[in-house]
Short mmCIF file of C-alpha atoms in Angstrom, two decimals:
data_model
loop_
_atom_site.label_atom_id
_atom_site.label_comp_id
_atom_site.label_asym_id
_atom_site.label_seq_id
_atom_site.Cartn_x
_atom_site.Cartn_y
_atom_site.Cartn_z
CA UNK B 12 1.04 -22.02 49.55
CA UNK B 13 -0.90 -20.76 46.54
CA UNK B 14 -2.29 -23.28 44.02
CA UNK B 15 -0.05 -24.16 41.10
CA UNK B 16 -0.80 -22.30 37.89
CA UNK B 17 0.35 -22.96 34.34
CA UNK B 18 3.74 -21.35 33.85
CA UNK B 19 4.27 -20.70 37.57
CA UNK B 20 6.74 -22.71 39.70
CA UNK B 21 4.98 -25.24 41.94
CA UNK B 22 7.24 -24.45 44.89
CA UNK B 23 6.88 -20.73 45.44
CA UNK B 24 9.23 -18.69 47.63
CA UNK B 25 8.21 -17.05 50.89
CA UNK B 26 6.05 -13.94 50.97
CA UNK B 27 8.64 -11.17 51.35
CA UNK B 28 9.04 -8.49 48.64
CA UNK B 29 12.41 -9.85 47.60
CA UNK B 30 10.89 -13.32 47.30
CA UNK B 31 7.93 -12.01 45.37
CA UNK B 32 10.34 -10.25 43.03
CA UNK B 33 12.22 -13.48 42.50
CA UNK B 34 8.93 -15.22 41.79
CA UNK B 35 8.09 -12.57 39.19
CA UNK B 36 11.45 -13.07 37.49
CA UNK B 37 10.82 -16.80 37.24
CA UNK B 38 7.34 -16.31 35.81
CA UNK B 39 8.51 -13.76 33.25
CA UNK B 40 11.37 -15.98 32.17
CA UNK B 41 9.04 -18.92 31.64
CA UNK B 42 6.64 -16.79 29.64
CA UNK B 43 9.46 -15.61 27.39
CA UNK B 44 10.80 -19.14 26.96
CA UNK B 45 7.35 -20.45 26.10
CA UNK B 46 5.40 -23.33 27.56
CA UNK B 47 5.95 -25.81 24.76
CA UNK B 48 9.38 -26.26 23.18
CA UNK B 49 7.83 -28.46 20.50
CA UNK B 50 5.67 -25.54 19.33
CA UNK B 51 8.77 -23.52 18.48
CA UNK B 52 10.36 -26.49 16.77
CA UNK B 53 7.20 -27.03 14.74
CA UNK B 54 7.23 -23.38 13.60
CA UNK B 55 10.86 -23.71 12.55
CA UNK B 56 10.15 -26.89 10.59
CA UNK B 57 7.48 -24.97 8.67
CA UNK B 58 9.98 -22.23 7.83
CA UNK B 59 8.35 -19.88 10.33
CA UNK B 60 9.63 -18.09 13.43
CA UNK B 61 7.96 -17.76 16.81
CA UNK B 62 6.13 -14.58 17.75
CA UNK B 63 8.97 -13.37 19.99
CA UNK B 64 11.62 -14.18 17.39
CA UNK B 65 9.68 -12.12 14.87
CA UNK B 66 9.36 -9.12 17.18
CA UNK B 67 13.05 -9.29 18.02
CA UNK B 68 14.00 -9.52 14.35
CA UNK B 69 11.83 -6.57 13.35
CA UNK B 70 12.61 -4.10 16.12
CA UNK B 71 15.87 -2.42 17.08
CA UNK B 72 17.76 -4.57 19.55
CA UNK B 73 16.63 -4.08 23.14
CA UNK B 74 13.89 -1.63 22.24
CA UNK B 75 10.81 -3.82 22.80
CA UNK B 76 8.50 -2.98 25.69
CA UNK B 77 5.91 -5.70 26.16
CA UNK B 78 2.34 -5.06 27.24
CA UNK B 79 0.19 -7.48 29.25
CA UNK B 80 2.65 -10.36 29.30
CA UNK B 81 0.68 -11.86 32.18
CA UNK B 82 -2.77 -11.59 30.60
CA UNK B 83 -4.79 -14.85 30.61
CA UNK B 84 -8.23 -15.81 29.34
CA UNK B 85 -11.12 -16.44 31.74
CA UNK B 86 -13.12 -18.95 29.65
CA UNK B 87 -14.24 -22.11 31.44
CA UNK B 88 -16.19 -24.12 28.87
CA UNK B 89 -14.87 -27.12 26.92
CA UNK B 90 -11.96 -27.65 29.30
CA UNK B 91 -10.54 -24.16 28.81
CA UNK B 92 -10.27 -23.61 32.56
CA UNK B 93 -7.54 -26.27 32.67
CA UNK B 94 -5.33 -24.45 30.19
CA UNK B 95 -4.70 -20.77 30.83
CA UNK B 96 -1.29 -19.82 29.42
CA UNK B 97 0.08 -16.33 29.88
CA UNK B 98 -0.08 -13.88 26.90
CA UNK B 99 -3.16 -15.76 25.61
CA UNK B 100 -1.51 -16.29 22.25
CA UNK B 101 -0.49 -12.77 21.25
CA UNK B 102 2.61 -10.69 22.03
CA UNK B 103 1.96 -6.93 22.10
CA UNK B 104 3.97 -3.80 22.84
CA UNK B 105 6.09 -1.04 21.38
CA UNK B 106 9.66 -0.47 20.29
CA UNK B 107 11.66 1.23 17.57
CA UNK B 108 12.64 0.57 13.96
CA UNK B 109 15.72 2.55 12.92
CA UNK B 110 15.15 4.66 16.04
CA UNK B 111 11.53 5.55 15.20
CA UNK B 112 8.72 4.35 17.48
CA UNK B 113 6.26 1.70 16.30
CA UNK B 114 3.61 -0.44 17.98
CA UNK B 115 3.35 -4.13 17.22
CA UNK B 116 1.31 -7.22 17.92
CA UNK B 117 2.33 -10.74 16.93
CA UNK B 118 0.12 -13.83 17.00
CA UNK B 119 1.72 -16.76 18.83
CA UNK B 120 0.75 -19.89 16.89
CA UNK B 121 2.16 -22.03 19.69
CA UNK B 122 -0.71 -21.01 22.00
CA UNK B 123 -4.18 -22.04 20.83
CA UNK B 124 -2.93 -21.79 17.25
CA UNK B 125 -2.82 -18.01 17.63
CA UNK B 126 -6.62 -17.97 17.69
CA UNK B 127 -8.44 -14.94 19.02
CA UNK B 128 -10.49 -14.95 22.20
CA UNK B 129 -11.70 -12.23 24.53
CA UNK B 130 -8.38 -11.63 26.35
CA UNK B 131 -6.37 -11.96 23.14
CA UNK B 132 -8.54 -9.33 21.46
CA UNK B 133 -8.38 -7.00 24.45
CA UNK B 134 -4.59 -6.97 24.22
CA UNK B 135 -4.73 -6.02 20.55
CA UNK B 136 -7.36 -3.35 21.28
CA UNK B 137 -5.07 -1.80 23.86
CA UNK B 138 -2.01 -1.64 21.62
CA UNK B 139 -4.09 -0.20 18.78
CA UNK B 140 -5.48 2.50 21.08
CA UNK B 141 -2.00 3.36 22.30
CA UNK B 142 -0.62 3.54 18.76
CA UNK B 143 -3.31 6.02 17.76
CA UNK B 144 -2.86 8.14 20.88
CA UNK B 145 0.91 8.17 20.61
CA UNK B 146 0.77 8.85 16.87
CA UNK B 147 2.99 6.00 15.68
CA UNK B 148 2.67 3.24 13.06
CA UNK B 149 0.92 -0.01 13.96
CA UNK B 150 2.32 -3.32 12.68
CA UNK B 151 0.42 -6.59 12.89
CA UNK B 152 2.39 -9.84 12.52
CA UNK B 153 -0.37 -12.26 11.54
CA UNK B 154 -0.18 -16.01 12.08
CA UNK B 155 -3.41 -17.25 13.64
CA UNK B 156 -6.20 -19.73 13.18
CA UNK B 157 -9.04 -17.19 13.39
CA UNK B 158 -11.72 -16.94 16.04
CA UNK B 159 -11.38 -19.17 19.11
CA UNK B 160 -14.40 -21.41 18.78
CA UNK B 161 -14.52 -22.27 22.48
CA UNK B 162 -15.25 -18.63 23.35
CA UNK B 163 -18.11 -18.18 20.90
CA UNK B 164 -19.52 -14.72 20.43
CA UNK B 165 -16.88 -13.11 22.63
CA UNK B 166 -14.30 -13.94 19.96
CA UNK B 167 -16.50 -12.39 17.27
CA UNK B 168 -16.96 -9.25 19.36
CA UNK B 169 -13.19 -9.09 19.76
CA UNK B 170 -12.78 -8.96 15.99
CA UNK B 171 -15.40 -6.23 15.78
CA UNK B 172 -13.36 -4.13 18.17
CA UNK B 173 -10.27 -4.59 16.01
CA UNK B 174 -12.12 -3.64 12.81
CA UNK B 175 -13.57 -0.52 14.41
CA UNK B 176 -10.12 0.58 15.53
CA UNK B 177 -8.65 -0.13 12.09
CA UNK B 178 -11.18 2.24 10.59
CA UNK B 179 -10.77 4.84 13.33
CA UNK B 180 -6.98 4.89 12.83
CA UNK B 181 -7.20 4.91 9.03
CA UNK B 182 -5.54 8.05 7.70
CA UNK B 183 -4.31 8.89 11.21
CA UNK B 184 -1.39 6.45 11.61
CA UNK B 185 0.13 4.06 9.07
CA UNK B 186 -1.18 0.52 9.54
CA UNK B 187 0.79 -2.40 8.13
CA UNK B 188 -0.09 -6.10 8.14
CA UNK B 189 2.59 -8.75 7.67
CA UNK B 190 1.10 -12.13 6.81
CA UNK B 191 3.35 -14.91 8.12
CA UNK B 192 0.90 -17.80 8.42
CA UNK B 193 -2.83 -18.49 8.10
CA UNK B 194 -5.41 -15.74 8.46
CA UNK B 195 -8.86 -17.26 8.23
CA UNK B 196 -12.45 -16.12 8.40
CA UNK B 197 -13.17 -12.78 10.04
CA UNK B 198 -9.49 -12.35 10.83
CA UNK B 199 -8.82 -11.56 7.16
CA UNK B 200 -10.78 -8.33 7.31
CA UNK B 201 -8.34 -6.53 9.57
CA UNK B 202 -5.46 -6.78 7.07
CA UNK B 203 -7.88 -5.68 4.35
CA UNK B 204 -8.54 -2.49 6.33
CA UNK B 205 -4.85 -1.63 6.77
CA UNK B 206 -2.70 0.40 4.41
CA UNK B 207 -0.22 -2.28 3.36
CA UNK B 208 -0.25 -6.08 3.35
CA UNK B 209 3.05 -7.98 3.03
CA UNK B 210 2.81 -11.76 2.52
CA UNK B 211 5.39 -14.55 2.75
CA UNK B 212 5.24 -17.02 -0.11
CA UNK B 213 4.43 -20.62 0.84
CA UNK B 214 3.43 -19.96 4.48
CA UNK B 215 0.97 -17.07 4.47
CA UNK B 216 -2.66 -17.38 3.41
CA UNK B 217 -5.87 -15.38 3.73
CA UNK B 218 -9.39 -16.58 3.06
CA UNK B 219 -12.89 -16.06 4.40
CA UNK B 220 -14.03 -19.67 3.96
CA UNK B 221 -11.58 -22.57 3.84
CA UNK B 222 -11.23 -25.36 1.26
CA UNK B 223 -13.41 -27.80 3.22
CA UNK B 224 -16.31 -25.36 3.45
CA UNK B 225 -16.02 -24.47 -0.22
CA UNK B 226 -16.06 -28.13 -1.22
CA UNK B 227 -19.12 -28.80 0.94
CA UNK B 228 -21.06 -25.84 -0.43
CA UNK B 229 -19.98 -25.56 -4.06
CA UNK B 230 -18.23 -28.85 -4.79
CA UNK B 231 -15.05 -27.03 -5.82
CA UNK B 232 -11.76 -28.56 -4.69
CA UNK B 233 -8.76 -26.35 -3.94
CA UNK B 234 -5.90 -26.25 -1.47
CA UNK B 235 -4.98 -23.43 0.92
CA UNK B 236 -2.26 -22.02 -1.31
CA UNK B 237 -4.46 -22.00 -4.40
CA UNK B 238 -7.34 -20.46 -2.47
CA UNK B 239 -5.64 -17.68 -0.56
CA UNK B 240 -1.87 -17.91 -0.92
CA UNK B 241 0.48 -14.98 -1.39
CA UNK B 242 0.59 -15.17 -5.19
CA UNK B 243 -3.21 -15.25 -5.40
CA UNK B 244 -3.55 -12.09 -3.35
CA UNK B 245 -0.69 -10.36 -5.16
CA UNK B 246 -2.51 -10.82 -8.48
CA UNK B 247 -5.80 -9.56 -7.01
CA UNK B 248 -4.22 -6.50 -5.39
CA UNK B 249 -4.99 -7.53 -1.81
CA UNK B 250 -1.28 -8.06 -1.12
CA UNK B 251 1.07 -5.12 -1.48
CA UNK B 252 4.11 -7.36 -1.94
CA UNK B 253 5.18 -11.01 -1.76
CA UNK B 254 8.38 -12.27 -0.14
CA UNK B 255 10.39 -15.46 -0.16
CA UNK B 256 10.90 -15.56 3.60
CA UNK B 257 10.30 -13.61 6.79
CA UNK B 258 13.66 -11.84 6.70
CA UNK B 259 12.90 -10.47 3.24
CA UNK B 260 9.47 -9.29 4.40
CA UNK B 261 10.95 -7.49 7.41
CA UNK B 262 13.62 -5.85 5.25
CA UNK B 263 10.92 -4.55 2.90
CA UNK B 264 8.88 -3.38 5.89
CA UNK B 265 11.79 -1.37 7.27
CA UNK B 266 12.32 0.21 3.85
CA UNK B 267 8.63 1.07 3.62
CA UNK B 268 8.64 2.66 7.08
CA UNK B 269 11.59 4.86 6.07
CA UNK B 270 9.26 6.69 3.65
CA UNK B 271 6.34 7.15 6.04
CA UNK B 272 5.60 9.82 8.62
CA UNK B 273 4.68 8.73 12.12
CA UNK B 274 1.16 10.07 11.73
CA UNK B 275 -1.02 12.39 9.67
CA UNK B 276 0.19 15.51 11.48
CA UNK B 277 3.79 15.02 10.46
CA UNK B 278 5.67 15.17 7.18
CA UNK B 279 7.56 12.16 5.83
CA UNK B 280 11.16 11.94 7.04
CA UNK B 281 13.65 13.72 4.81
CA UNK B 282 16.99 12.14 4.05
CA UNK B 283 20.32 13.63 3.14
CA UNK B 284 21.03 12.93 -0.51
CA UNK B 285 24.34 13.17 -2.28
CA UNK B 286 22.50 12.81 -5.60
CA UNK B 287 22.45 16.38 -7.05
CA UNK B 288 18.90 17.58 -7.67
CA UNK B 289 20.01 19.47 -10.77
CA UNK B 290 21.80 16.56 -12.43
CA UNK B 291 20.65 16.11 -16.03
CA UNK B 292 18.67 12.95 -16.81
CA UNK B 293 20.27 12.29 -20.20
CA UNK B 294 18.99 8.73 -20.29
CA UNK B 295 15.41 9.90 -20.71
CA UNK B 296 16.05 10.87 -24.33
CA UNK B 297 16.81 7.24 -25.12
CA UNK B 298 14.27 5.57 -22.83
CA UNK B 299 11.10 7.18 -24.20
CA UNK B 300 10.52 6.70 -27.96
CA UNK B 301 9.09 9.58 -29.94
CA UNK B 302 6.51 7.35 -31.58
CA UNK B 303 3.37 7.32 -29.40
CA UNK B 304 2.72 3.66 -30.21
CA UNK B 305 6.11 2.24 -29.24
CA UNK B 306 6.25 0.69 -25.75
CA UNK B 307 8.88 1.27 -23.04
CA UNK B 308 9.22 0.55 -19.32
CA UNK B 309 8.17 3.62 -17.33
CA UNK B 310 10.06 2.27 -14.32
CA UNK B 311 13.26 3.21 -16.16
CA UNK B 312 11.97 6.80 -16.30
CA UNK B 313 11.25 6.74 -12.58
CA UNK B 314 14.67 5.32 -11.73
CA UNK B 315 16.28 8.04 -13.83
CA UNK B 316 14.66 10.92 -11.97
CA UNK B 317 14.58 9.71 -8.32
CA UNK B 318 17.44 9.75 -5.82
CA UNK B 319 19.98 7.04 -6.62
CA UNK B 320 17.40 5.24 -8.77
CA UNK B 321 15.81 3.79 -5.61
CA UNK B 322 12.09 3.18 -6.10
CA UNK B 323 9.84 1.11 -3.82
CA UNK B 324 7.17 -0.19 -6.17
CA UNK B 325 3.89 -1.29 -4.57
CA UNK B 326 1.36 -3.87 -5.81
CA UNK B 327 3.67 -4.76 -8.66
CA UNK B 328 1.82 -7.97 -9.61
CA UNK B 329 -1.60 -6.30 -9.99
CA UNK B 330 -2.79 -3.92 -12.72
CA UNK B 331 0.60 -3.66 -14.39
CA UNK B 332 -0.64 -0.95 -16.75
CA UNK B 333 -0.12 1.57 -13.96
CA UNK B 334 2.88 1.82 -11.64
CA UNK B 335 2.73 3.22 -8.10
CA UNK B 336 5.32 3.55 -5.39
CA UNK B 337 7.50 5.67 -3.13
CA UNK B 338 10.86 7.31 -3.72
CA UNK B 339 12.78 10.48 -2.91
CA UNK B 340 13.73 13.46 -5.03
CA UNK B 341 16.30 15.69 -3.39
CA UNK B 342 15.76 13.80 -0.14
CA UNK B 343 12.01 14.54 -0.10
CA UNK B 344 9.57 11.62 -0.18
CA UNK B 345 7.22 11.53 -3.17
CA UNK B 346 4.43 9.20 -4.26
CA UNK B 347 4.70 8.31 -7.95
CA UNK B 348 1.79 7.38 -10.21
CA UNK B 349 2.82 6.47 -13.75
CA UNK B 350 1.12 4.95 -16.78
CA UNK B 351 2.99 1.87 -17.99
CA UNK B 352 3.13 1.66 -21.83
CA UNK B 353 4.69 -1.80 -21.53
CA UNK B 354 1.36 -3.29 -20.37
CA UNK B 355 -1.85 -2.75 -22.38
CA UNK B 356 -0.19 0.36 -23.85
CA UNK B 357 -0.71 2.05 -20.47
CA UNK B 358 -4.48 2.36 -20.73
CA UNK B 359 -6.60 2.96 -17.66
CA UNK B 360 -8.98 0.15 -16.76
CA UNK B 361 -10.95 -0.94 -13.71
CA UNK B 362 -8.03 -2.42 -11.79
CA UNK B 363 -5.57 0.36 -12.64
CA UNK B 364 -8.08 2.98 -11.51
CA UNK B 365 -8.64 1.25 -8.17
CA UNK B 366 -4.92 0.69 -7.63
CA UNK B 367 -3.94 4.29 -8.26
CA UNK B 368 -6.92 5.79 -6.42
CA UNK B 369 -6.18 4.03 -3.13
CA UNK B 370 -2.50 4.94 -3.31
CA UNK B 371 -3.32 8.59 -3.99
CA UNK B 372 -5.64 8.68 -0.99
CA UNK B 373 -2.95 7.12 1.19
CA UNK B 374 -0.39 9.71 0.10
CA UNK B 375 -2.84 12.52 0.68
CA UNK B 376 -3.62 11.21 4.17
CA UNK B 377 0.04 11.24 5.17
CA UNK B 378 1.33 14.42 3.52
CA UNK B 379 3.25 12.72 0.72
CA UNK B 380 3.45 14.88 -2.45
CA UNK B 381 2.23 13.29 -5.68
CA UNK B 382 4.09 13.15 -8.98
CA UNK B 383 2.12 11.82 -11.97
CA UNK B 384 3.99 10.66 -15.08
CA UNK B 385 1.47 10.64 -17.90
CA UNK B 386 1.53 8.61 -21.11
CA UNK B 387 -2.00 7.27 -21.55
CA UNK B 388 -4.02 6.48 -24.69
CA UNK B 389 -7.36 6.46 -22.89
CA UNK B 390 -9.63 4.11 -20.98
CA UNK B 391 -9.70 0.46 -22.02
CA UNK B 392 -12.66 -0.09 -24.39
CA UNK B 393 -14.74 -3.25 -24.17
CA UNK B 394 -18.06 -4.71 -23.15
CA UNK B 395 -16.50 -6.40 -20.12
CA UNK B 396 -15.12 -3.12 -18.81
CA UNK B 397 -18.41 -1.30 -19.32
CA UNK B 398 -20.50 -4.07 -17.75
CA UNK B 399 -18.18 -4.23 -14.74
CA UNK B 400 -18.50 -0.50 -14.04
CA UNK B 401 -15.46 1.19 -15.58
CA UNK B 402 -17.39 4.44 -15.14
CA UNK B 403 -17.68 4.05 -11.38
CA UNK B 404 -14.17 2.70 -10.99
CA UNK B 405 -12.64 5.36 -13.19
CA UNK B 406 -14.47 7.90 -11.07
CA UNK B 407 -12.61 6.55 -8.01
CA UNK B 408 -9.33 7.74 -9.54
CA UNK B 409 -10.89 11.06 -10.53
CA UNK B 410 -12.29 11.51 -7.02
CA UNK B 411 -8.96 10.68 -5.37
CA UNK B 412 -7.04 13.27 -7.37
CA UNK B 413 -9.71 15.96 -6.95
CA UNK B 414 -9.80 15.36 -3.20
CA UNK B 415 -6.02 15.40 -2.69
CA UNK B 416 -4.61 18.50 -0.98
CA UNK B 417 -0.92 17.56 -1.01
CA UNK B 418 1.45 19.17 -3.54
CA UNK B 419 0.76 17.70 -6.98
CA UNK B 420 2.99 17.78 -10.06
CA UNK B 421 1.97 16.37 -13.44
CA UNK B 422 4.49 15.51 -16.17
CA UNK B 423 3.05 14.95 -19.66
CA UNK B 424 5.68 12.77 -21.28
CA UNK B 425 3.99 11.64 -24.45
CA UNK B 426 0.34 11.02 -25.35
CA UNK B 427 -2.64 11.88 -23.15
CA UNK B 428 -5.98 11.31 -24.83
CA UNK B 429 -9.59 11.84 -23.86
CA UNK B 430 -10.98 11.39 -20.39
CA UNK B 431 -7.81 9.62 -19.32
CA UNK B 432 -5.91 12.90 -19.76
CA UNK B 433 -8.36 14.66 -17.46
CA UNK B 434 -8.25 11.91 -14.84
CA UNK B 435 -4.43 11.73 -14.69
CA UNK B 436 -4.19 14.88 -12.55
CA UNK B 437 -4.69 17.47 -15.27
CA UNK B 438 -4.75 21.18 -14.60
CA UNK B 439 -8.55 21.18 -14.79
CA UNK B 440 -8.90 18.85 -11.76
CA UNK B 441 -6.44 20.70 -9.61
CA UNK B 442 -2.82 19.74 -10.21
CA UNK B 443 -0.56 22.47 -8.88
CA UNK B 444 2.07 22.29 -11.60
CA UNK B 445 1.75 20.80 -15.08
CA UNK B 446 4.96 20.19 -16.95
CA UNK B 447 5.23 18.76 -20.47
CA UNK B 448 7.93 17.34 -22.66
CA UNK B 449 8.21 18.52 -26.28
CA UNK B 450 6.90 15.07 -27.27
CA UNK B 451 3.53 15.53 -25.57
CA UNK B 452 0.28 15.05 -27.44
CA UNK B 453 -2.93 16.04 -25.67
CA UNK B 454 -6.21 15.62 -27.50
CA UNK B 455 -9.68 14.17 -27.32
CA UNK B 456 -8.38 11.13 -29.19
CA UNK B 457 -5.53 10.09 -31.47
CA UNK B 458 -5.14 11.88 -34.79
CA UNK B 459 -6.16 8.86 -36.91
CA UNK B 460 -9.38 8.26 -34.97
CA UNK B 461 -10.22 11.96 -34.80
CA UNK B 462 -9.72 12.37 -38.55
CA UNK B 463 -11.96 9.41 -39.32
CA UNK B 464 -14.74 11.00 -37.26
CA UNK B 465 -14.39 14.58 -38.46
CA UNK B 466 -13.69 13.91 -42.15
CA UNK B 467 -15.46 10.63 -42.75
CA UNK B 468 -17.51 11.87 -45.71
CA UNK B 469 -14.66 13.78 -47.29
CA UNK B 470 -12.41 10.71 -47.13
CA UNK B 471 -15.08 8.45 -48.65
CA UNK B 472 -15.70 10.92 -51.48
CA UNK B 473 -12.02 11.48 -52.30
CA UNK B 474 -10.40 10.03 -55.42
CA UNK B 475 -7.53 8.75 -53.26
CA UNK B 476 -8.99 8.07 -49.77
CA UNK B 477 -5.69 6.91 -48.28
CA UNK B 478 -3.75 10.00 -49.37
CA UNK B 479 -6.60 12.28 -48.33
CA UNK B 480 -6.70 10.63 -44.91
CA UNK B 481 -2.92 11.03 -44.53
CA UNK B 482 -3.10 14.74 -45.34
CA UNK B 483 -6.01 15.33 -43.00
CA UNK B 484 -4.27 13.46 -40.18
CA UNK B 485 -1.23 15.69 -40.59
CA UNK B 486 -3.49 18.77 -40.58
CA UNK B 487 -5.15 17.64 -37.35
CA UNK B 488 -1.77 17.02 -35.75
CA UNK B 489 -0.46 20.45 -36.78
CA UNK B 490 -3.60 22.18 -35.55
CA UNK B 491 -4.47 20.49 -32.25
CA UNK B 492 -1.74 18.04 -31.28
CA UNK B 493 1.45 20.02 -31.40
CA UNK B 494 3.36 20.05 -28.08
CA UNK B 495 2.68 23.72 -27.36
CA UNK B 496 -1.11 23.70 -27.75
CA UNK B 497 -1.75 23.19 -24.02
CA UNK B 498 0.95 25.69 -23.05
CA UNK B 499 -0.57 28.36 -25.30
CA UNK B 500 -3.87 27.97 -23.43
CA UNK B 501 -2.47 27.81 -19.90
CA UNK B 502 -3.20 24.13 -19.34
CA UNK B 503 0.53 23.41 -19.21
CA UNK B 504 2.78 25.59 -17.06
CA UNK B 505 5.97 24.87 -18.97
CA UNK B 506 7.34 22.72 -21.77
CA UNK B 507 10.65 21.44 -20.45
CA UNK B 508 13.75 19.67 -21.69
CA UNK B 509 13.17 16.04 -20.58
CA UNK B 510 16.69 15.98 -19.20
CA UNK B 511 15.64 18.64 -16.66
CA UNK B 512 12.65 16.65 -15.37
CA UNK B 513 14.24 15.79 -12.02
CA UNK B 514 15.27 19.38 -11.37
CA UNK B 515 11.89 20.78 -12.46
CA UNK B 516 9.96 18.43 -10.18
CA UNK B 517 12.22 19.20 -7.24
CA UNK B 518 11.90 22.96 -7.73
CA UNK B 519 8.13 22.66 -8.01
CA UNK B 520 7.81 20.57 -4.85
CA UNK B 521 10.09 22.92 -2.95
CA UNK B 522 7.88 25.83 -4.00
CA UNK B 523 4.78 23.90 -2.86
CA UNK B 524 6.11 22.86 0.56
CA UNK B 525 3.99 25.47 2.30
CA UNK B 526 0.82 24.62 0.33
CA UNK B 527 -2.33 24.94 2.43
CA UNK B 528 -5.89 24.10 1.40
CA UNK B 529 -9.01 25.05 3.36
CA UNK B 530 -11.61 22.38 2.77
CA UNK B 531 -15.36 22.95 3.07
CA UNK B 532 -16.90 21.81 6.34
CA UNK B 533 -18.48 18.40 5.89
CA UNK B 534 -18.56 15.05 7.59
CA UNK B 535 -16.97 13.38 4.57
CA UNK B 536 -17.49 13.13 0.85
CA UNK B 537 -19.34 10.26 -0.81
CA UNK B 538 -16.62 8.57 -2.83
CA UNK B 539 -17.81 6.19 -5.60
CA UNK B 540 -16.82 3.01 -3.75
#
């Protein structure tokens, strides 16, 4: 008789193959059921699900194939040899979402608080390696207490292996982190390295040092939610989206996956659309005011031109002066980058530049065409912006556009002034197709400011400075800011009826489907990080 082990029946059957098979069935059933019923009940009381419930809820029914269910740690210090549960606190494997293969790992908070030790990390390493080799998205369901202190440096090395694989898979397969509980210390860096981070309000948190450590070191007092809760990370841009509960997060995740290719060698999945690509967008004439200083919600423009008005906005709570997200036009997935006149008049600043730059690089990595809707008065002026490196951060957006090899379409809706015009995917930095509405104004700066610079002395010397300024402003507008100035010089490919914007974008993207770019041989560029 073999010695009793945790999770294994004490009275084992005889040694025949049929008996061994029966023994296996018992062991597997006990692993699935879990060793501690109270742990599941505790999760439910906190509004959380167990690891297996989460996997079952996310994946198509019956599609999950578990890896290393019987893995156990081999630590012996601090009484660890007396407690060696199967799975070691993480459920890993693969399955399908809407019939498309994904790989997943889910921390099991009921075992060692979901903390990471050597065996736990090895399971995650394996599923990450398989995801990259198979060319399928990787989803991490995070709910763990960080490094397993009892295993010391082996836990830290386990995190290092995860981080290295995150970086190695970046731009190769989509990586998505769903934050469903605590994520403390070094554990927080893996989500930061993934493409998207979804957080559940009230239960999820991320932080490098906890409230107790902060109080001891700095004297500051704060709770977990205020330190690293979902709303905090949504406002800082570390969270892609925030959700009321786990079901809402999984629904958003499935929608997100519907826009993404399996890997960087595939194109995003096309969808049949009964929304005619040539339908006129009559609403645009009423949405966008002719006056360059009057605000409007650019999301209404996006909803007018995309299939069925369905737009998945990303990082909505951060840098609201620029809008990014995924949609379809004629069934083809597109990444949209749009200035938002409703917030700070749509200027580019440090946060907006970072937000758009990372999204552009993601789209370029995974063959998602880019559509830029431009209505920008410039970069945000101010000492704070200059001292906090608006130059370097603005260059991130410039670098991202210049580096992108996917099809790129620019639509100049209204104003586009100064360096912000250049940065927002202008012809000079490589956009494939530049379209403009008859309301577009492209110039170094607005007419009032330009007139004050050019004609300062003449205005001061005039008998009626106000009237002279008005006349000179009108002259500047007639000369340099009429809607056909860029078209006359080849910087705009066509001035279009705004109502035909959807059709024009679709035709341009269809023409660019076979776009190929041969890049110079290099290890990688040196982006202004």
